[in-house]
mmCIF file of C-alpha atoms and ligand atoms in Angstrom:
data_model
loop_
_atom_site.group_PDB
_atom_site.id
_atom_site.type_symbol
_atom_site.label_atom_id
_atom_site.label_comp_id
_atom_site.label_asym_id
_atom_site.label_seq_id
_atom_site.Cartn_x
_atom_site.Cartn_y
_atom_site.Cartn_z
ATOM 1 C CA MET S 1 94.440 143.400 102.150
ATOM 2 C CA LYS S 2 97.107 140.707 101.926
ATOM 3 C CA LEU S 3 95.603 137.244 101.997
ATOM 4 C CA ILE S 4 96.780 133.658 101.719
ATOM 5 C CA LEU S 5 94.561 130.752 100.726
ATOM 6 C CA LEU S 6 95.407 127.397 102.263
ATOM 7 C CA GLY S 7 93.607 124.113 101.580
ATOM 8 C CA ALA S 8 94.139 120.853 99.718
ATOM 9 C CA PRO S 9 94.287 120.735 95.917
ATOM 10 C CA GLY S 10 90.659 120.864 94.757
ATOM 11 C CA ALA S 11 89.406 122.585 97.923
ATOM 12 C CA GLY S 12 88.171 125.469 95.768
ATOM 13 C CA LYS S 13 91.057 127.896 96.303
ATOM 14 C CA GLY S 14 91.176 129.088 92.703
ATOM 15 C CA THR S 15 87.432 129.656 92.432
ATOM 16 C CA GLN S 16 87.200 131.512 95.739
ATOM 17 C CA ALA S 17 90.405 133.472 95.033
ATOM 18 C CA LYS S 18 88.845 134.848 91.832
ATOM 19 C CA ARG S 19 85.804 136.058 93.763
ATOM 20 C CA ILE S 20 87.832 137.512 96.625
ATOM 21 C CA SER S 21 90.055 139.275 94.096
ATOM 22 C CA GLN S 22 87.010 140.951 92.513
ATOM 23 C CA HIS S 23 85.387 141.751 95.844
ATOM 24 C CA TYR S 24 88.418 143.551 97.291
ATOM 25 C CA ASP S 25 89.865 144.641 93.942
ATOM 26 C CA ILE S 26 93.232 143.010 94.576
ATOM 27 C CA PRO S 27 95.235 140.798 92.179
ATOM 28 C CA HIS S 28 94.784 137.024 92.321
ATOM 29 C CA ILE S 29 98.230 135.434 92.267
ATOM 30 C CA SER S 30 98.364 131.688 91.647
ATOM 31 C CA THR S 31 101.809 130.086 91.509
ATOM 32 C CA GLY S 32 100.198 127.100 89.726
ATOM 33 C CA ASP S 33 98.858 129.451 87.019
ATOM 34 C CA ILE S 34 102.281 131.100 86.664
ATOM 35 C CA PHE S 35 103.910 127.692 86.199
ATOM 36 C CA ARG S 36 101.229 126.613 83.687
ATOM 37 C CA ALA S 37 101.713 129.835 81.708
ATOM 38 C CA ASN S 38 105.459 129.111 81.618
ATOM 39 C CA ILE S 39 104.831 125.537 80.436
ATOM 40 C CA LYS S 40 102.553 126.814 77.678
ATOM 41 C CA ALA S 41 105.146 129.390 76.618
ATOM 42 C CA GLY S 42 107.895 126.727 76.665
ATOM 43 C CA THR S 43 110.215 128.664 78.989
ATOM 44 C CA GLU S 44 113.114 127.087 80.896
ATOM 45 C CA LEU S 45 111.198 127.574 84.159
ATOM 46 C CA GLY S 46 108.169 125.856 82.590
ATOM 47 C CA LYS S 47 110.260 122.867 81.489
ATOM 48 C CA LYS S 48 111.713 122.437 84.964
ATOM 49 C CA ALA S 49 108.366 122.918 86.762
ATOM 50 C CA GLN S 50 106.492 120.498 84.486
ATOM 51 C CA GLU S 51 108.639 117.572 85.599
ATOM 52 C CA TYR S 52 107.483 117.997 89.200
ATOM 53 C CA MET S 53 103.887 118.991 88.490
ATOM 54 C CA GLU S 54 103.202 115.933 86.356
ATOM 55 C CA ARG S 55 104.014 113.589 89.196
ATOM 56 C CA GLY S 56 102.089 115.527 91.832
ATOM 57 C CA ALA S 57 105.234 116.784 93.566
ATOM 58 C CA LEU S 58 106.010 120.365 94.563
ATOM 59 C CA VAL S 59 108.249 122.505 92.410
ATOM 60 C CA PRO S 60 111.424 123.165 94.482
ATOM 61 C CA ASP S 61 111.379 126.252 96.695
ATOM 62 C CA ALA S 62 114.441 127.553 94.845
ATOM 63 C CA LEU S 63 112.340 127.945 91.691
ATOM 64 C CA THR S 64 109.200 129.134 93.432
ATOM 65 C CA VAL S 65 109.981 131.643 96.172
ATOM 66 C CA ASP S 66 111.909 134.303 94.235
ATOM 67 C CA MET S 67 109.365 134.113 91.424
ATOM 68 C CA LEU S 68 106.556 134.834 93.912
ATOM 69 C CA LEU S 69 108.439 137.555 95.798
ATOM 70 C CA ASP S 70 109.174 139.254 92.498
ATOM 71 C CA ARG S 71 105.487 139.062 91.506
ATOM 72 C CA ILE S 72 104.249 140.669 94.757
ATOM 73 C CA SER S 73 106.786 143.488 94.405
ATOM 74 C CA GLN S 74 105.060 144.698 91.219
ATOM 75 C CA ASP S 75 103.020 147.896 91.133
ATOM 76 C CA ASP S 76 99.584 146.284 91.067
ATOM 77 C CA CYS S 77 100.294 144.692 94.468
ATOM 78 C CA THR S 78 100.690 147.889 96.485
ATOM 79 C CA SER S 79 97.197 147.696 97.968
ATOM 80 C CA GLY S 80 97.334 143.952 98.526
ATOM 81 C CA TYR S 81 96.814 140.570 96.848
ATOM 82 C CA ILE S 82 95.411 137.137 97.348
ATOM 83 C CA LEU S 83 97.916 134.295 97.118
ATOM 84 C CA ASP S 84 96.470 131.012 95.832
ATOM 85 C CA GLY S 85 98.784 128.020 96.194
ATOM 86 C CA PHE S 86 101.619 129.847 97.931
ATOM 87 C CA PRO S 87 103.085 129.207 100.435
ATOM 88 C CA ARG S 88 102.973 125.419 100.236
ATOM 89 C CA THR S 89 105.863 124.579 102.560
ATOM 90 C CA ILE S 90 107.079 125.952 105.900
ATOM 91 C CA PRO S 91 110.310 127.330 104.321
ATOM 92 C CA GLN S 92 108.180 129.186 101.715
ATOM 93 C CA ALA S 93 106.026 130.665 104.498
ATOM 94 C CA GLU S 94 109.111 131.708 106.453
ATOM 95 C CA ARG S 95 110.630 133.399 103.395
ATOM 96 C CA LEU S 96 107.390 135.282 102.785
ATOM 97 C CA THR S 97 107.112 136.370 106.437
ATOM 98 C CA GLU S 98 110.739 137.575 106.381
ATOM 99 C CA ALA S 99 110.392 139.423 103.072
ATOM 100 C CA LEU S 100 107.271 141.226 104.274
ATOM 101 C CA ALA S 101 108.775 141.971 107.700
ATOM 102 C CA ALA S 102 111.752 143.612 105.972
ATOM 103 C CA MET S 103 109.257 146.129 104.552
ATOM 104 C CA GLY S 104 107.403 146.485 107.883
ATOM 105 C CA GLU S 105 104.472 144.485 106.509
ATOM 106 C CA ASP S 106 102.616 141.266 107.229
ATOM 107 C CA ILE S 107 99.732 139.296 105.761
ATOM 108 C CA ASP S 108 96.280 140.047 107.140
ATOM 109 C CA ALA S 109 94.935 136.510 107.163
ATOM 110 C CA ALA S 110 95.500 132.932 106.023
ATOM 111 C CA LEU S 111 92.205 131.337 104.990
ATOM 112 C CA ASP S 112 92.054 127.567 105.269
ATOM 113 C CA ILE S 113 89.305 125.995 103.145
ATOM 114 C CA GLU S 114 88.597 122.619 104.736
ATOM 115 C CA VAL S 115 87.430 119.713 102.551
ATOM 116 C CA PRO S 116 87.750 115.978 103.403
ATOM 117 C CA ASP S 117 89.988 113.847 101.151
ATOM 118 C CA GLU S 118 87.142 111.710 99.766
ATOM 119 C CA VAL S 119 85.314 114.832 98.548
ATOM 120 C CA ILE S 120 88.543 116.114 96.962
ATOM 121 C CA VAL S 121 89.067 112.897 94.994
ATOM 122 C CA GLU S 122 85.501 113.041 93.639
ATOM 123 C CA ARG S 123 85.843 116.736 92.745
ATOM 124 C CA MET S 124 89.118 116.361 90.893
ATOM 125 C CA ALA S 125 87.796 113.458 88.809
ATOM 126 C CA GLY S 126 85.112 115.775 87.401
ATOM 127 C CA ARG S 127 87.106 118.987 87.206
ATOM 128 C CA ARG S 128 87.438 120.652 83.804
ATOM 129 C CA VAL S 129 89.378 123.861 83.264
ATOM 130 C CA CYS S 130 89.659 126.478 80.579
ATOM 131 C CA PRO S 131 93.204 126.526 79.115
ATOM 132 C CA ASP S 132 92.766 130.161 78.031
ATOM 133 C CA CYS S 133 91.150 132.068 80.933
ATOM 134 C CA GLY S 134 91.638 129.580 83.794
ATOM 135 C CA SER S 135 87.936 129.249 84.694
ATOM 136 C CA SER S 136 87.172 126.030 86.523
ATOM 137 C CA TYR S 137 84.126 123.736 86.210
ATOM 138 C CA HIS S 138 82.870 120.363 87.420
ATOM 139 C CA VAL S 139 80.979 118.041 85.091
ATOM 140 C CA VAL S 140 78.216 117.522 87.697
ATOM 141 C CA ASN S 141 78.532 120.217 90.399
ATOM 142 C CA ILE S 142 79.410 123.291 88.285
ATOM 143 C CA PRO S 143 78.710 122.370 84.651
ATOM 144 C CA PRO S 144 79.359 124.943 81.914
ATOM 145 C CA LYS S 145 76.233 126.184 80.094
ATOM 146 C CA LYS S 146 77.353 124.327 76.946
ATOM 147 C CA GLU S 147 79.063 120.989 77.533
ATOM 148 C CA GLY S 148 82.838 121.195 77.162
ATOM 149 C CA ILE S 149 82.874 124.953 76.410
ATOM 150 C CA CYS S 150 84.031 127.763 78.696
ATOM 151 C CA ASP S 151 81.155 130.120 79.701
ATOM 152 C CA VAL S 152 83.561 133.037 79.995
ATOM 153 C CA CYS S 153 85.620 132.880 76.787
ATOM 154 C CA GLY S 154 84.211 130.060 74.640
ATOM 155 C CA ALA S 155 87.391 127.932 74.616
ATOM 156 C CA GLN S 156 87.279 124.120 74.658
ATOM 157 C CA LEU S 157 87.582 122.872 78.274
ATOM 158 C CA ILE S 158 90.296 120.385 79.191
ATOM 159 C CA THR S 159 91.174 118.052 82.061
ATOM 160 C CA ARG S 160 94.341 119.178 83.804
ATOM 161 C CA ARG S 161 97.032 116.529 83.359
ATOM 162 C CA ASP S 162 97.719 116.539 87.082
ATOM 163 C CA ASP S 163 94.037 115.795 87.804
ATOM 164 C CA ALA S 164 94.546 112.164 86.684
ATOM 165 C CA PRO S 165 93.395 109.962 89.636
ATOM 166 C CA GLU S 166 96.852 108.580 90.478
ATOM 167 C CA THR S 167 98.379 112.072 90.419
ATOM 168 C CA VAL S 168 95.580 113.413 92.620
ATOM 169 C CA LEU S 169 96.474 110.848 95.289
ATOM 170 C CA SER S 170 100.121 111.898 95.264
ATOM 171 C CA ARG S 171 99.141 115.593 95.329
ATOM 172 C CA LEU S 172 96.989 114.885 98.390
ATOM 173 C CA ALA S 173 99.847 113.034 100.084
ATOM 174 C CA THR S 174 102.160 115.958 99.278
ATOM 175 C CA TYR S 175 99.560 118.339 100.723
ATOM 176 C CA HIS S 176 99.261 116.446 104.029
ATOM 177 C CA ASP S 177 102.986 116.032 104.334
ATOM 178 C CA GLN S 178 104.281 119.464 103.314
ATOM 179 C CA THR S 179 101.452 122.003 103.225
ATOM 180 C CA GLU S 180 99.138 121.064 106.098
ATOM 181 C CA PRO S 181 101.752 122.085 108.728
ATOM 182 C CA LEU S 182 101.114 125.672 107.544
ATOM 183 C CA ILE S 183 97.765 125.605 109.361
ATOM 184 C CA GLU S 184 99.600 125.400 112.670
ATOM 185 C CA TYR S 185 102.188 127.943 111.492
ATOM 186 C CA TYR S 186 99.550 130.604 110.772
ATOM 187 C CA GLN S 187 97.497 129.666 113.833
ATOM 188 C CA GLY S 188 100.611 130.306 115.928
ATOM 189 C CA ARG S 189 100.887 133.728 114.276
ATOM 190 C CA ASP S 190 97.211 134.441 114.997
ATOM 191 C CA LYS S 191 96.370 134.751 111.293
ATOM 192 C CA LEU S 192 94.317 131.620 110.677
ATOM 193 C CA ILE S 193 90.685 131.748 109.534
ATOM 194 C CA THR S 194 89.022 128.387 108.871
ATOM 195 C CA VAL S 195 86.052 127.929 106.549
ATOM 196 C CA ASP S 196 84.018 124.845 105.667
ATOM 197 C CA GLY S 197 84.690 124.174 101.974
ATOM 198 C CA THR S 198 81.832 121.708 101.467
ATOM 199 C CA THR S 199 78.827 124.034 101.709
ATOM 200 C CA GLY S 200 78.766 125.235 98.062
ATOM 201 C CA LEU S 201 80.390 128.053 96.088
ATOM 202 C CA ASP S 202 78.208 130.912 97.362
ATOM 203 C CA PRO S 203 78.024 129.869 101.045
ATOM 204 C CA VAL S 204 81.811 129.367 101.159
ATOM 205 C CA PHE S 205 82.369 132.839 99.682
ATOM 206 C CA GLU S 206 79.876 134.415 102.101
ATOM 207 C CA GLU S 207 81.565 132.736 105.075
ATOM 208 C CA ILE S 208 84.952 134.038 103.906
ATOM 209 C CA ILE S 209 83.747 137.625 103.528
ATOM 210 C CA GLU S 210 81.913 137.527 106.854
ATOM 211 C CA LYS S 211 84.963 136.196 108.695
ATOM 212 C CA LEU S 212 87.336 138.670 107.015
ATOM 213 C CA GLY S 213 85.053 141.504 108.109
HETATM 214 P P1 LIG V 1 97.835 124.435 91.722
HETATM 215 O O1 LIG V 1 97.345 125.012 90.453
HETATM 216 O O2 LIG V 1 97.920 125.446 92.837
HETATM 217 O O3 LIG V 1 97.080 123.191 92.142
HETATM 218 O O4 LIG V 1 99.356 123.966 91.457
HETATM 219 C C1 LIG V 1 99.659 122.969 90.504
HETATM 220 C C2 LIG V 1 101.057 122.435 90.751
HETATM 221 O O5 LIG V 1 102.016 123.491 90.616
HETATM 222 C C3 LIG V 1 101.296 121.849 92.140
HETATM 223 O O6 LIG V 1 100.841 120.515 92.263
HETATM 224 C C4 LIG V 1 102.810 121.986 92.241
HETATM 225 O O7 LIG V 1 103.457 120.979 91.487
HETATM 226 C C5 LIG V 1 103.067 123.314 91.547
HETATM 227 N N1 LIG V 1 103.030 124.442 92.515
HETATM 228 C C6 LIG V 1 102.112 125.448 92.575
HETATM 229 N N2 LIG V 1 102.384 126.292 93.585
HETATM 230 C C7 LIG V 1 103.500 125.806 94.195
HETATM 231 C C8 LIG V 1 104.276 126.208 95.321
HETATM 232 N N3 LIG V 1 103.946 127.275 96.060
HETATM 233 N N4 LIG V 1 105.358 125.459 95.643
HETATM 234 C C9 LIG V 1 105.704 124.382 94.923
HETATM 235 N N5 LIG V 1 105.009 123.919 93.882
HETATM 236 C C10 LIG V 1 103.916 124.619 93.504
#
């Protein structure tokens, strides 16, 4: 099962990707998480990526595509994977399609989680994440059991720097400009599955599983 998750920042890709990954027993690959791990470790890649991430821009394809293609060539990806946050541009999608085609493969589906912009802005303002295990919460909609503490690993929750309101608006603009055209790209390749991202965590997951069959 090779899956792609499309959708605006804050649509719930990360949360649903974790569940899909468990359900099908395939790795969850988030390019955003890979960049954040590099920033934390202070690598050269992290330093370069941080510059773009902090202003809500995309990290250049030249830094992103080979990193992702290398990741999906690793042993744990032989029976599939779920990509969360990649591709984010048409050139990235084309590179992925070409790389898979060279091995006689293709993705099975691109899932688009649809959420209106005004809901996204409200969600991101209340989002809190765990810096250690990556679990995601919302102060009102998905609160942790103990305020400010990760249910999974007990770490202190933080607000992602790129969830600051002004950065969210530029991330949304970047999404509409560069990533939304992927919906048409995957529709044209007969891979698109659309789900309503506003119904709640469980209903969204159920709709995804039902539509994937
Ligand atoms: P995410 O965690 O998916 O919201 O990604 C956080 C940030 O990492 C994005 O706003 C981009 O700056 C960067 N990023 C993640 N994935 C990609 C990608 N496929 N292409 C370019 N930039 C990316």
